């Protein structure tokens, strides 16, 4: 009977230690994530120049195939300028610097790197970058 109680006590102690270790890991991860968010530079929308807050994303489409080093991409805008512009926000092409209407998009190339972040190169808008006719 005493061996049974010692066994149960040791199992309970092991479970408590595991819970404490897991809790500490979660706290470390949360602190690292918060520190990383502080050090990030604000991301700006290429269409209107508005700063994107954490959780806000560009409205874009990336075309297949996915396993190639660069892909075709279209950028419609951000929540501040697409589908409708907020007051005081104007949509302009970063290449030709002309105003864009709500239905115009930017064409870009998305470069998939093996290590590190992906890189986007904006080629132009639907005015200044016409698709090649074959």
Tab-separated table of C-alpha atoms in Angstrom:
chain	number	residue	atom	x	y	z
A	1	UNK	CA	0.000	0.000	0.000
A	2	UNK	CA	2.833	2.423	0.824
A	3	UNK	CA	4.466	1.762	-2.581
A	4	UNK	CA	1.172	2.638	-4.217
A	5	UNK	CA	0.969	6.005	-2.370
A	6	UNK	CA	4.606	6.801	-3.200
A	7	UNK	CA	3.904	6.024	-6.873
A	8	UNK	CA	0.821	8.253	-6.979
A	9	UNK	CA	2.684	11.097	-5.229
A	10	UNK	CA	5.590	10.878	-7.678
A	11	UNK	CA	3.206	10.905	-10.678
A	12	UNK	CA	1.447	13.992	-9.281
A	13	UNK	CA	4.796	15.738	-8.717
A	14	UNK	CA	5.934	14.931	-12.280
A	15	UNK	CA	2.673	16.286	-13.713
A	16	UNK	CA	2.988	19.501	-11.661
A	17	UNK	CA	6.589	20.008	-12.814
A	18	UNK	CA	5.549	19.470	-16.435
A	19	UNK	CA	2.746	22.046	-16.057
A	20	UNK	CA	5.115	24.579	-14.515
A	21	UNK	CA	7.664	24.090	-17.300
A	22	UNK	CA	4.987	24.427	-19.974
A	23	UNK	CA	3.633	27.604	-18.355
A	24	UNK	CA	7.131	29.128	-18.287
A	25	UNK	CA	7.648	28.222	-21.972
A	26	UNK	CA	4.380	29.964	-22.909
A	27	UNK	CA	5.383	33.077	-20.940
A	28	UNK	CA	8.803	33.165	-22.646
A	29	UNK	CA	7.198	32.761	-26.075
A	30	UNK	CA	4.681	35.540	-25.381
A	31	UNK	CA	7.457	37.867	-24.181
A	32	UNK	CA	9.565	37.118	-27.276
A	33	UNK	CA	6.590	37.712	-29.562
A	34	UNK	CA	5.816	41.041	-27.882
A	35	UNK	CA	9.481	42.113	-28.155
A	36	UNK	CA	9.583	41.124	-31.829
A	37	UNK	CA	6.433	43.170	-32.534
A	38	UNK	CA	8.036	46.228	-30.874
A	39	UNK	CA	11.128	45.970	-33.085
A	40	UNK	CA	9.206	45.595	-36.346
A	41	UNK	CA	9.064	48.604	-38.597
A	42	UNK	CA	5.543	49.612	-39.561
A	43	UNK	CA	4.444	48.228	-42.917
A	44	UNK	CA	3.006	50.721	-45.375
A	45	UNK	CA	0.463	50.062	-48.095
A	46	UNK	CA	2.103	50.521	-51.535
A	47	UNK	CA	-1.133	51.938	-52.962
A	48	UNK	CA	-2.091	54.629	-50.426
A	49	UNK	CA	0.894	54.785	-48.048
A	50	UNK	CA	-1.185	54.121	-44.919
A	51	UNK	CA	0.526	52.325	-42.052
A	52	UNK	CA	-0.855	48.842	-41.507
A	53	UNK	CA	-1.416	47.876	-37.903
A	54	UNK	CA	-0.877	44.381	-36.523
A	55	UNK	CA	-3.504	42.119	-38.074
A	56	UNK	CA	-4.211	44.360	-41.085
A	57	UNK	CA	-3.122	42.872	-44.393
A	58	UNK	CA	-2.918	43.849	-48.029
A	59	UNK	CA	-5.653	42.576	-50.294
A	60	UNK	CA	-3.709	40.723	-52.972
A	61	UNK	CA	-3.668	37.619	-55.152
A	62	UNK	CA	-0.684	35.389	-55.820
A	63	UNK	CA	-0.876	33.222	-58.915
A	64	UNK	CA	0.379	29.640	-59.145
A	65	UNK	CA	2.688	27.671	-59.445
A	66	UNK	CA	3.820	27.936	-55.823
A	67	UNK	CA	7.235	26.184	-56.010
A	68	UNK	CA	8.933	28.700	-58.324
A	69	UNK	CA	11.411	31.410	-57.247
A	70	UNK	CA	9.143	34.248	-58.450
A	71	UNK	CA	5.407	34.530	-58.991
A	72	UNK	CA	2.948	36.960	-60.512
A	73	UNK	CA	0.992	38.941	-57.936
A	74	UNK	CA	-1.718	41.598	-58.028
A	75	UNK	CA	-2.276	44.080	-55.198
A	76	UNK	CA	-5.680	45.721	-54.790
A	77	UNK	CA	-4.901	47.753	-51.674
A	78	UNK	CA	-5.341	47.681	-47.916
A	79	UNK	CA	-8.412	48.028	-45.686
A	80	UNK	CA	-7.877	51.827	-45.727
A	81	UNK	CA	-8.046	52.199	-49.537
A	82	UNK	CA	-9.877	49.131	-50.880
A	83	UNK	CA	-12.762	48.574	-51.710
A	84	UNK	CA	-13.463	52.210	-50.748
A	85	UNK	CA	-11.010	54.890	-49.663
A	86	UNK	CA	-11.227	56.367	-46.191
A	87	UNK	CA	-11.474	60.177	-46.000
A	88	UNK	CA	-8.118	61.800	-46.717
A	89	UNK	CA	-6.630	58.676	-48.351
A	90	UNK	CA	-5.732	58.669	-52.047
A	91	UNK	CA	-4.669	55.723	-54.184
A	92	UNK	CA	-1.572	56.338	-56.342
A	93	UNK	CA	0.712	54.096	-58.375
A	94	UNK	CA	4.243	53.977	-56.882
A	95	UNK	CA	5.735	53.607	-60.392
A	96	UNK	CA	4.002	56.254	-62.550
A	97	UNK	CA	2.617	58.331	-59.609
A	98	UNK	CA	-0.828	58.678	-61.203
A	99	UNK	CA	-4.073	58.419	-59.247
A	100	UNK	CA	-5.758	55.027	-59.289
A	101	UNK	CA	-9.474	54.428	-59.367
A	102	UNK	CA	-11.084	51.816	-57.116
A	103	UNK	CA	-11.060	49.146	-59.855
A	104	UNK	CA	-7.369	49.518	-60.773
A	105	UNK	CA	-4.700	47.202	-59.331
A	106	UNK	CA	-0.923	46.999	-59.050
A	107	UNK	CA	1.027	44.233	-60.757
A	108	UNK	CA	3.991	42.839	-58.844
A	109	UNK	CA	6.472	39.972	-58.714
A	110	UNK	CA	6.730	37.953	-55.503
A	111	UNK	CA	10.200	36.491	-54.973
A	112	UNK	CA	10.248	33.400	-52.756
A	113	UNK	CA	13.575	33.184	-50.949
A	114	UNK	CA	14.871	29.947	-49.449
A	115	UNK	CA	15.826	31.727	-46.221
A	116	UNK	CA	14.265	34.819	-44.762
A	117	UNK	CA	11.314	36.911	-45.845
A	118	UNK	CA	9.659	37.037	-49.219
A	119	UNK	CA	10.335	40.068	-51.415
A	120	UNK	CA	7.774	41.960	-53.524
A	121	UNK	CA	8.762	44.112	-56.512
A	122	UNK	CA	5.975	46.327	-57.888
A	123	UNK	CA	6.072	46.513	-61.671
A	124	UNK	CA	3.296	49.060	-62.192
A	125	UNK	CA	-0.438	49.682	-62.268
A	126	UNK	CA	-3.030	48.691	-64.839
A	127	UNK	CA	-2.251	51.999	-66.649
A	128	UNK	CA	1.547	51.968	-66.864
A	129	UNK	CA	2.150	48.196	-66.984
A	130	UNK	CA	0.112	46.617	-69.743
A	131	UNK	CA	0.302	42.830	-70.113
A	132	UNK	CA	2.319	41.633	-73.096
A	133	UNK	CA	0.257	40.644	-76.109
A	134	UNK	CA	1.452	37.476	-77.787
